[in-house]
Tab-separated table of C-alpha atoms in Angstrom:
chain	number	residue	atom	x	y	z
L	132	UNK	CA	44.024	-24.158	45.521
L	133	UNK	CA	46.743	-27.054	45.411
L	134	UNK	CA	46.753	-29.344	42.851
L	135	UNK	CA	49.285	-32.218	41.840
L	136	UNK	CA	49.412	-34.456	39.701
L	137	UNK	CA	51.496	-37.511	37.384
L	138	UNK	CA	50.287	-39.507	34.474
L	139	UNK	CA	51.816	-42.892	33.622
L	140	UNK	CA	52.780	-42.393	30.055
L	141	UNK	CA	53.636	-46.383	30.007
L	142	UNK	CA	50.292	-47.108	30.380
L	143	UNK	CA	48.686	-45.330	26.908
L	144	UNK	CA	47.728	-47.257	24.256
L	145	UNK	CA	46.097	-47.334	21.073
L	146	UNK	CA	42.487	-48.494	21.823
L	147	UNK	CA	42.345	-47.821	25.337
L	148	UNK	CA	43.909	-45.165	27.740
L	149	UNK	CA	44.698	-45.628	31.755
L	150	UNK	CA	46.141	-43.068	34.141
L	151	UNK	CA	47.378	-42.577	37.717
L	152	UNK	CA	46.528	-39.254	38.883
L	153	UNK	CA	47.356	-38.923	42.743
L	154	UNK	CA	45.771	-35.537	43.170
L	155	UNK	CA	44.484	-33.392	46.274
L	156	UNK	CA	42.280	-30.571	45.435
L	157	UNK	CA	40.696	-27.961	48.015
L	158	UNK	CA	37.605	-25.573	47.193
L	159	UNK	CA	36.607	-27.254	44.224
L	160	UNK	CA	37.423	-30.082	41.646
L	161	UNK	CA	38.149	-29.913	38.193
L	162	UNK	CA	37.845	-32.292	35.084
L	163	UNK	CA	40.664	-32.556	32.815
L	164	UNK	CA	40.502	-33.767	29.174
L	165	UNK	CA	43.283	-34.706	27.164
L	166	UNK	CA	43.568	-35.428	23.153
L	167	UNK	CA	45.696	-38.444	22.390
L	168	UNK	CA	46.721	-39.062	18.632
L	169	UNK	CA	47.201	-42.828	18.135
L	170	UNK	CA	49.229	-44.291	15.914
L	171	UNK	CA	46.696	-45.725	13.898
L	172	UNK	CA	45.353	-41.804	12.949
L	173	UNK	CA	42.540	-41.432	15.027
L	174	UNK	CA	41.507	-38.919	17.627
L	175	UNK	CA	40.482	-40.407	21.465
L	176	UNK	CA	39.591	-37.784	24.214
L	177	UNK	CA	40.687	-38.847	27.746
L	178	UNK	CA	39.025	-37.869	31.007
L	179	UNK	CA	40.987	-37.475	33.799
L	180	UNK	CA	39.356	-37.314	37.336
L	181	UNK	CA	40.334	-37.113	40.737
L	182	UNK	CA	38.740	-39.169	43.629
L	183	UNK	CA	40.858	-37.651	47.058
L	184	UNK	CA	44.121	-39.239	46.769
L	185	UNK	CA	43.248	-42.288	45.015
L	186	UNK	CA	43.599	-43.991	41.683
L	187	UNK	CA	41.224	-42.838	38.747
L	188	UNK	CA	40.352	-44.666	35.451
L	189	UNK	CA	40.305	-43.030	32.101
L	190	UNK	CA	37.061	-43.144	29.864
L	191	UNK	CA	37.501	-42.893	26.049
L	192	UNK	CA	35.205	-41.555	24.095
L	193	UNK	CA	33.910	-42.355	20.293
L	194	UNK	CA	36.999	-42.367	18.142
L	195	UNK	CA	37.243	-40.084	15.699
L	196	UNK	CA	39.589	-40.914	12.691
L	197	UNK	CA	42.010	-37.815	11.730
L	198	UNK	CA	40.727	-38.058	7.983
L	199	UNK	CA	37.089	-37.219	9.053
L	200	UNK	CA	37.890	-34.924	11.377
L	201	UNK	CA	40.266	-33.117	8.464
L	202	UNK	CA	37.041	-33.224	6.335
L	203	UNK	CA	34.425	-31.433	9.118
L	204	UNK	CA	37.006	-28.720	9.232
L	205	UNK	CA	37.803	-28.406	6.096
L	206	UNK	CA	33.603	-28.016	5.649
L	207	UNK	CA	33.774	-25.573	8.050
L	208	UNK	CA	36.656	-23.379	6.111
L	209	UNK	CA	34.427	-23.990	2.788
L	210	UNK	CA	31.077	-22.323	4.069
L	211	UNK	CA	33.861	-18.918	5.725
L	212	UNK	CA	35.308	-18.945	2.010
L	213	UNK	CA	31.805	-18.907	0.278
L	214	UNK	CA	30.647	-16.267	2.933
L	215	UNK	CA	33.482	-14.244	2.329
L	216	UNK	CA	32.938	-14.685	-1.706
L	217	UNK	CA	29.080	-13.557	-0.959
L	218	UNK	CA	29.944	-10.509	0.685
L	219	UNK	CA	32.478	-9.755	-2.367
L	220	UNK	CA	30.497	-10.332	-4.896
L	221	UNK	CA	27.460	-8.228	-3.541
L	222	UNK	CA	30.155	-5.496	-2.958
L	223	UNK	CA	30.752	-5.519	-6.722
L	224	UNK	CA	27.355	-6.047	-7.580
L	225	UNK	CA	26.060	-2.457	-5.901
L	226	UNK	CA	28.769	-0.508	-6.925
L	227	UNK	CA	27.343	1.254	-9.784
L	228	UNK	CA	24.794	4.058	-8.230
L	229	UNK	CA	21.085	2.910	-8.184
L	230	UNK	CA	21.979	-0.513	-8.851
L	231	UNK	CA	18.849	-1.454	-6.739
L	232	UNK	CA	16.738	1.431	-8.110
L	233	UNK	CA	13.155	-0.144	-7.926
L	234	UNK	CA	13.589	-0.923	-4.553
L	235	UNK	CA	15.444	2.535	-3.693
L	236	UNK	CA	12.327	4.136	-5.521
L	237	UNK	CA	9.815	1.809	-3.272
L	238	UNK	CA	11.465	2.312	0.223
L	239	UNK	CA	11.929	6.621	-0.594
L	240	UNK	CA	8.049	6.364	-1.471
L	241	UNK	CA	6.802	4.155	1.756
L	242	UNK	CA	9.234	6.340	4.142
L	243	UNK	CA	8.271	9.329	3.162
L	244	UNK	CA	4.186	8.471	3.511
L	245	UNK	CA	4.778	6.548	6.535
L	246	UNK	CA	6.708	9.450	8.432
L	247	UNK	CA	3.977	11.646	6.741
L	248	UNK	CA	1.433	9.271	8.606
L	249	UNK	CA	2.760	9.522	11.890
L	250	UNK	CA	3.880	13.085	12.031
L	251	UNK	CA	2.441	15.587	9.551
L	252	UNK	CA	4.450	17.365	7.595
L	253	UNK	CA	7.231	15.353	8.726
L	254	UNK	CA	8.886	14.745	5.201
L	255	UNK	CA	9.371	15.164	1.635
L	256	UNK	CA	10.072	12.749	-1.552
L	257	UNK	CA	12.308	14.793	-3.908
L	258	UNK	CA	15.216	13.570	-6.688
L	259	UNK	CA	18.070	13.283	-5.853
L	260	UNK	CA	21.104	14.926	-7.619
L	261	UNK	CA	21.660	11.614	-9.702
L	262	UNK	CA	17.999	11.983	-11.127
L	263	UNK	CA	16.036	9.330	-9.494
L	264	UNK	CA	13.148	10.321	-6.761
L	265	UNK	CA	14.695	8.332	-4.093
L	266	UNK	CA	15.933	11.585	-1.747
L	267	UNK	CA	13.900	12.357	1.769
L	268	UNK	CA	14.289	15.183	3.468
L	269	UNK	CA	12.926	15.288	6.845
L	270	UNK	CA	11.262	18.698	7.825
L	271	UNK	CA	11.184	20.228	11.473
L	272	UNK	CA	11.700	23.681	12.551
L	273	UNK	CA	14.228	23.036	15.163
L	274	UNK	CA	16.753	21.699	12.289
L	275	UNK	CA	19.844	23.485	10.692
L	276	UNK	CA	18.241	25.373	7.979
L	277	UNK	CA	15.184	23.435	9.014
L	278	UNK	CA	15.294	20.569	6.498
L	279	UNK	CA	18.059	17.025	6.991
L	280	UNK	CA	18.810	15.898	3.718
L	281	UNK	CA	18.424	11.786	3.055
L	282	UNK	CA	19.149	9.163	0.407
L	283	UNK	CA	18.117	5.758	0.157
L	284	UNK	CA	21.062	3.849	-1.599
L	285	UNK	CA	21.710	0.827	-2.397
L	286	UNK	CA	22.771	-0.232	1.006
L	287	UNK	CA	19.492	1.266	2.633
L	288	UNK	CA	17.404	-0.985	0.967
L	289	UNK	CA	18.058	-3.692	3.349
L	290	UNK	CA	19.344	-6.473	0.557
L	291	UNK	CA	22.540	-6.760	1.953
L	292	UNK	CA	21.386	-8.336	4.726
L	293	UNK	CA	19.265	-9.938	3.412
L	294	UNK	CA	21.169	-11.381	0.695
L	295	UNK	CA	23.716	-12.577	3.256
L	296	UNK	CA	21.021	-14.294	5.402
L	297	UNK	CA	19.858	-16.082	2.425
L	298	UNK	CA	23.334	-17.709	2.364
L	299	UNK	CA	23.426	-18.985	5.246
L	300	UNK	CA	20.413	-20.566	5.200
L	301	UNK	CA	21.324	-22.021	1.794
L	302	UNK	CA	24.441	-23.261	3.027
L	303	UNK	CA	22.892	-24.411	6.079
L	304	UNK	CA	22.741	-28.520	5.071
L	305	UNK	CA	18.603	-29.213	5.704
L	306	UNK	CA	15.819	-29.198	3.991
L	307	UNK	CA	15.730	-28.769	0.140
L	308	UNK	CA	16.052	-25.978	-2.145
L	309	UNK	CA	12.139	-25.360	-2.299
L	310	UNK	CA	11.662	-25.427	1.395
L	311	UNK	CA	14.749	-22.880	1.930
L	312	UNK	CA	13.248	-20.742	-0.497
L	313	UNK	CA	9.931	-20.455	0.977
L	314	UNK	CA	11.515	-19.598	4.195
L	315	UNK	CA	13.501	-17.428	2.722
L	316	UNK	CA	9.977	-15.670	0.933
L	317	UNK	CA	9.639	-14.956	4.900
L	318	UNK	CA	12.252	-13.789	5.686
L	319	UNK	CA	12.671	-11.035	2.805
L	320	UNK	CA	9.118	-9.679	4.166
L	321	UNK	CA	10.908	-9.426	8.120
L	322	UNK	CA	14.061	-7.668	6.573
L	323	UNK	CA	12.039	-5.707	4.777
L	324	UNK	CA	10.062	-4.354	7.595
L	325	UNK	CA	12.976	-4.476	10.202
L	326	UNK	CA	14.376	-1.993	7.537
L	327	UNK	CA	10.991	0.289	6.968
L	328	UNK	CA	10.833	0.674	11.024
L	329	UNK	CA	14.603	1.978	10.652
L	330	UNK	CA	13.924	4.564	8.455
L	331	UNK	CA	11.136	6.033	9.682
L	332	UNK	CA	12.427	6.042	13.398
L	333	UNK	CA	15.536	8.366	12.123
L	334	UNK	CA	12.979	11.392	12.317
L	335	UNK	CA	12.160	11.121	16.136
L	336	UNK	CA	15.924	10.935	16.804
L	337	UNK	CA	16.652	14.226	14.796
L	338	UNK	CA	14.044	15.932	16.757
L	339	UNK	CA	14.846	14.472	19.903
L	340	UNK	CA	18.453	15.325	19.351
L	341	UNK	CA	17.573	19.306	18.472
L	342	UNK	CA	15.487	19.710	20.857
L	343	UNK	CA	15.611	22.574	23.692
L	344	UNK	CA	19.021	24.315	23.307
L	345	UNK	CA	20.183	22.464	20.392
L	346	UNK	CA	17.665	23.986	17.999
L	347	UNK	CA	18.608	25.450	15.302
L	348	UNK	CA	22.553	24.191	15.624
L	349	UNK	CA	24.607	22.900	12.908
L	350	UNK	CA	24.893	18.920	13.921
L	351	UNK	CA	22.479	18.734	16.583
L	352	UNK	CA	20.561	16.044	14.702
L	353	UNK	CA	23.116	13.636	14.846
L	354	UNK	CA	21.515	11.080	17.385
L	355	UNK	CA	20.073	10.326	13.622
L	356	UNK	CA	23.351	9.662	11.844
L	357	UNK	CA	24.879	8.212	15.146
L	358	UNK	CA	22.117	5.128	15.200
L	359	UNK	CA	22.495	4.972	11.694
L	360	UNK	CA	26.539	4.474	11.800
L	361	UNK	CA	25.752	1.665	14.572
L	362	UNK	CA	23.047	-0.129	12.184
L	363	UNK	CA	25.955	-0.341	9.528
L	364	UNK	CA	28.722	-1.218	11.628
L	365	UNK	CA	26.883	-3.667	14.365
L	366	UNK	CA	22.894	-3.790	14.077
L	367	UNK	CA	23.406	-5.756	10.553
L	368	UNK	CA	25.233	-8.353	12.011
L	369	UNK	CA	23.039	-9.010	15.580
L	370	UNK	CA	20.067	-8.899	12.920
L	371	UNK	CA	21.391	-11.365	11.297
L	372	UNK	CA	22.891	-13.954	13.663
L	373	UNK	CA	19.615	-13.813	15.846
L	374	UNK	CA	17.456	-14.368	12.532
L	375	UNK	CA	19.491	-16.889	11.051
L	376	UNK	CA	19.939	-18.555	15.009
L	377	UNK	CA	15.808	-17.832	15.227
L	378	UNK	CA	14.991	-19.570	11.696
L	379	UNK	CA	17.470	-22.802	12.617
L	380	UNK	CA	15.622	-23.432	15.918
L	381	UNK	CA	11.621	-22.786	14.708
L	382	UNK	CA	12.470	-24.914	11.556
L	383	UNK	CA	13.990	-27.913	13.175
L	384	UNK	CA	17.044	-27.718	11.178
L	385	UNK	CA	19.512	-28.884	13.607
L	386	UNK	CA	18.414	-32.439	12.839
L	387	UNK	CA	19.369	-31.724	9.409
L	388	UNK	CA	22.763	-30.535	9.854
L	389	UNK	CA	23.118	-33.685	12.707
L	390	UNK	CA	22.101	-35.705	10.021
L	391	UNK	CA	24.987	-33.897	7.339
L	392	UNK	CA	27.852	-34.343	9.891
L	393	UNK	CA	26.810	-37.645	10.177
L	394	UNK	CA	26.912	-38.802	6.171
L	395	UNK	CA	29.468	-36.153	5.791
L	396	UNK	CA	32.052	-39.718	5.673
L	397	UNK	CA	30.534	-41.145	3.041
L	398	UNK	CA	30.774	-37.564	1.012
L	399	UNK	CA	32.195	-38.944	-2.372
L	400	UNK	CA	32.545	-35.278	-3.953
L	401	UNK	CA	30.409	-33.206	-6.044
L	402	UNK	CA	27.952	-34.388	-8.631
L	403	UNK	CA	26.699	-32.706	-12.055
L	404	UNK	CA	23.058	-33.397	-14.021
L	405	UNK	CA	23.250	-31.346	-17.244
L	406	UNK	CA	20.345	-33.239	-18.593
L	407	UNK	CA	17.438	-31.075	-19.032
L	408	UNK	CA	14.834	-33.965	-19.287
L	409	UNK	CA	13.228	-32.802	-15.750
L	410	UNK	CA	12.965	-29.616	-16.688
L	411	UNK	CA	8.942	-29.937	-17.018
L	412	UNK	CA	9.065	-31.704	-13.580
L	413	UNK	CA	11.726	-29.749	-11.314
L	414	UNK	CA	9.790	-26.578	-10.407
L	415	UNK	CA	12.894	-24.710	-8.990
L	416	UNK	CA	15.013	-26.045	-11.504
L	417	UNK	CA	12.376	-24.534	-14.297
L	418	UNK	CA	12.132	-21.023	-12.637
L	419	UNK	CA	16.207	-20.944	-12.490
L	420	UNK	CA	16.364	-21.586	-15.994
L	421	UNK	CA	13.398	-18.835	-17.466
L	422	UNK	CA	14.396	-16.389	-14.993
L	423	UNK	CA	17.659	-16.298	-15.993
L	424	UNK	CA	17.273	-15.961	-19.770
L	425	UNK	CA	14.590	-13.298	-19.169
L	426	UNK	CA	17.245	-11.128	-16.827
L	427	UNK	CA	20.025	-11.838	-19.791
L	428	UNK	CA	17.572	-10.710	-22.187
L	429	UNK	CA	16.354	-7.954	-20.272
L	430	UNK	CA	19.730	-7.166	-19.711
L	431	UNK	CA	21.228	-7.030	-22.961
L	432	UNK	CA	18.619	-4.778	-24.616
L	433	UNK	CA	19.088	-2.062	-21.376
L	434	UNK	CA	22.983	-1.924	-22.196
L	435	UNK	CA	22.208	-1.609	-26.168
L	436	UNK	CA	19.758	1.044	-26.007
L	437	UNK	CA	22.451	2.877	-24.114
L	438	UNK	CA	25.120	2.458	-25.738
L	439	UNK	CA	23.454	3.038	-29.468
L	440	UNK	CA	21.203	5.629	-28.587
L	441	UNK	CA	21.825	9.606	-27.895
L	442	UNK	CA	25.466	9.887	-25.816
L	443	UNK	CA	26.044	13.105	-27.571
L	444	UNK	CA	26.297	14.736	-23.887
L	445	UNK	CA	29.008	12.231	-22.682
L	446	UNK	CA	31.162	12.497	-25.942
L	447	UNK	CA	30.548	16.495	-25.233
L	448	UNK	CA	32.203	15.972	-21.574
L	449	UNK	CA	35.166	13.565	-23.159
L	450	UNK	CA	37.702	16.338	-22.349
L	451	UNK	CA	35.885	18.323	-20.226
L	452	UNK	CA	36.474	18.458	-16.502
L	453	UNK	CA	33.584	19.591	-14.554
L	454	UNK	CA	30.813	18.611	-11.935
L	455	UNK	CA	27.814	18.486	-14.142
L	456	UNK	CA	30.221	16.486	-17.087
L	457	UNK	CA	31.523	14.619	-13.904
L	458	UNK	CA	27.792	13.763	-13.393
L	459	UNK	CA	26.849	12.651	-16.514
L	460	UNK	CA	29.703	10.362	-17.505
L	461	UNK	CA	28.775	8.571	-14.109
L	462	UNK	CA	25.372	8.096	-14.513
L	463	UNK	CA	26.314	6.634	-18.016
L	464	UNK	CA	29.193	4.205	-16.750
L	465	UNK	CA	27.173	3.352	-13.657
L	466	UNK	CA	24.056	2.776	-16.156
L	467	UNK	CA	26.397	0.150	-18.316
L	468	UNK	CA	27.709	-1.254	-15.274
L	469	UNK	CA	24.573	-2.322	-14.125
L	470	UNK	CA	23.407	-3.788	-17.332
L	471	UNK	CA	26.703	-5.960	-17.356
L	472	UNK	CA	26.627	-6.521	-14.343
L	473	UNK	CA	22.505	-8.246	-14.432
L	474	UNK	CA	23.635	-10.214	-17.912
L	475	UNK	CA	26.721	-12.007	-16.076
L	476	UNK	CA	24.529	-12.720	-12.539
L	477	UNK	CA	22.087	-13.901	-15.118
L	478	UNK	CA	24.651	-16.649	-16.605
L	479	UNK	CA	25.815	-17.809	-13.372
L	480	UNK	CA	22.172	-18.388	-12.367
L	481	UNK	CA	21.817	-20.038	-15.999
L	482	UNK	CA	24.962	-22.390	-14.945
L	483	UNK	CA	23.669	-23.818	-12.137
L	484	UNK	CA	20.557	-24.076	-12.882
L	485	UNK	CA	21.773	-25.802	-15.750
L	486	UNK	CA	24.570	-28.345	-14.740
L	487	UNK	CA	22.406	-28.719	-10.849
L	488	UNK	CA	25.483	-29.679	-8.867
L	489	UNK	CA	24.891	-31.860	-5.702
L	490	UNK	CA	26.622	-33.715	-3.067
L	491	UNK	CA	27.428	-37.402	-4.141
L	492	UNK	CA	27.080	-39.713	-1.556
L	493	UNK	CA	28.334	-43.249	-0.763
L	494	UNK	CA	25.216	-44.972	0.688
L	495	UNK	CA	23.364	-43.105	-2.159
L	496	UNK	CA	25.485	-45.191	-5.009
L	497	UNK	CA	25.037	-48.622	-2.961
């Protein structure tokens, strides 16, 4: 390919752009665009053709001033940051063991019957070590010792992704808060099912993978523990781009967010209601509010009656260093740290449900 080219820089202006561009291309021609920032702040995009060895003209497109195109980034950068926060906070949220423990019991009781189901005799529901029935041990005679230990934890239970999909359709700017949640009902019966089906295919892949030869070998179920690595690492994360990318086509909600980057000039800054006189009315607004005093409630009397009733055990293990004391003085910090932990997601629910902060907008005040 040969390609030359000059561009008059006399000849750019503020409101309109022109170019000479003597050019010769073989094979194939290319278009060339070029960002120009005028002097009066704005933003023009230049297309530069070639016609043989002629002289082109320059088209302009919409102008875009630099102060709104500061703002659509900066946007952009605000819904990362609140992401990012998301994933934090749910981090801290399931640290404590059997943070999720209804759940955890649920999914251990439906696995376990389901695999049953399918293949007799398949598995088992026992406790696990930190008391709760939410261990599964699959059963097959080809296995090490013949039995593959399982827990459902807190991650297993599927709420991480779905706690992070429900972000980004509540950041997503469409529809309101009652509509979002009703898709989001949806969706938490998908994720929850998408997350069943994993479980319960984790048997077939330990039999598959001590199979012939491989029976009986230390390890040789470890197609099992080898999907289950890539569901962590990667399957999460398809799941939940090509839900979220699924639920913002189906829905129509890219007129919504056209819509948003359209207003998003006239964005005056964030507005507060503290007034509770629509409380009656406001139907989300209502369930924000009881829900929340009922988890802070709930809350409060769970950390209490642990921390005023019998901890003779854990002030037995104070000093003592050992793996059943090591056991019990978790179970007891994890058990507070939950309680605390329900009481303060219960306030911040409270808050906004509370002040019910929204977008002020320009053409909304006129």
């Amino acid at each position: 390919m040969y390609w030359n080219g000059a561009i008059e820089p006399k000849n750019i202006h503020t409101t309109h752009v022109r170019h000479v561009l003597p050019c010769s291309l073989l094979f194939f021609n290319r278009s060339l665009f070029m960002f120009v920032l005028t002097s009066s702040g704005q933003i023009q995009t230049v297309y530069v053709g070639c016609r043989g060895m002629g002289e082109s003209s320059g088209k302009v497109s919409d102008d875009i001033p630099f102060p709104e195109f500061v703002r659509m980034l900066g946007s952009v950068f605000v819904l990362i940051a609140v992401l990012l926060f998301g994933e934090i906070l749910f981090r801290w949220f399931i640290e404590p063991a059997n943070t999720l423990l209804p759940l955890q019991l649920i999914e251990a009781w439906l696995w376990s019957n389901i695999s049953n189901l399918i293949w007799a005799g398949s598995a088992e529901l026992v406790a696990h070590q930190t008391g709760p029935m939410t261990q599964v041990n699959l059963l097959h005679p080809t296995f090490y010792g013949g039995v593959v230990p399982l827990y459902v934890s807190d991650e297993c239970t599927g709420l991480h992704e779905l706690f992070f999909l429900g972000m980004m359709m509540l950041l997503t700017p469409c529809f309101d808060l009652k509509t979002k949640f009703k898709h989001l009902g949806i969706a938490s019966l998908i994720v929850f099912i998408l997350n069943l089906v994993r479980l319960v295919v984790l048997y077939p892949l330990a039999v598959n993978g001590c199979e012939g030869m491989n029976g009986g070998i230390f390890g040789c179920e470890s197609p099992l523990f080898e999907f289950h690595e890539f569901v962590l690492r990667y399957g999460s994360l398809i799941v939940l781009v090509i839900g979220w990318t699924i639920w913002f086509n189906i829905t129509d909600a890219r007129k919504g967010v056209r819509e948003f980057w359209n207003r998003l000039p006239n964005l005056q800054g964030v507005s507060f209601n503290p007034s509770l006189d629509d409380l009656n009315s406001n139907t989300v607004r209502a369930a924000g509010v009881y829900f929340s005093i009922g988890l802070a409630i709930l809350s409060v009397i769970s950390y209490f009656s642990k921390v005023l009733g019998d901890t003779s055990s854990v002030d037995a293990c104070a000093n003592t260093i050992s793996a059943s004391c090591t056991r019990i003085v978790t179970e007891y910090e994890d058990s507070l740290g939950v309680s605390i932990r329900l009481f303060l997601i219960s306030l911040t629910i409270l808050m906004f449900a509370w002040i019910q902060p929204g977008l002020n907008w320009l053409d909304e005040e006129e």
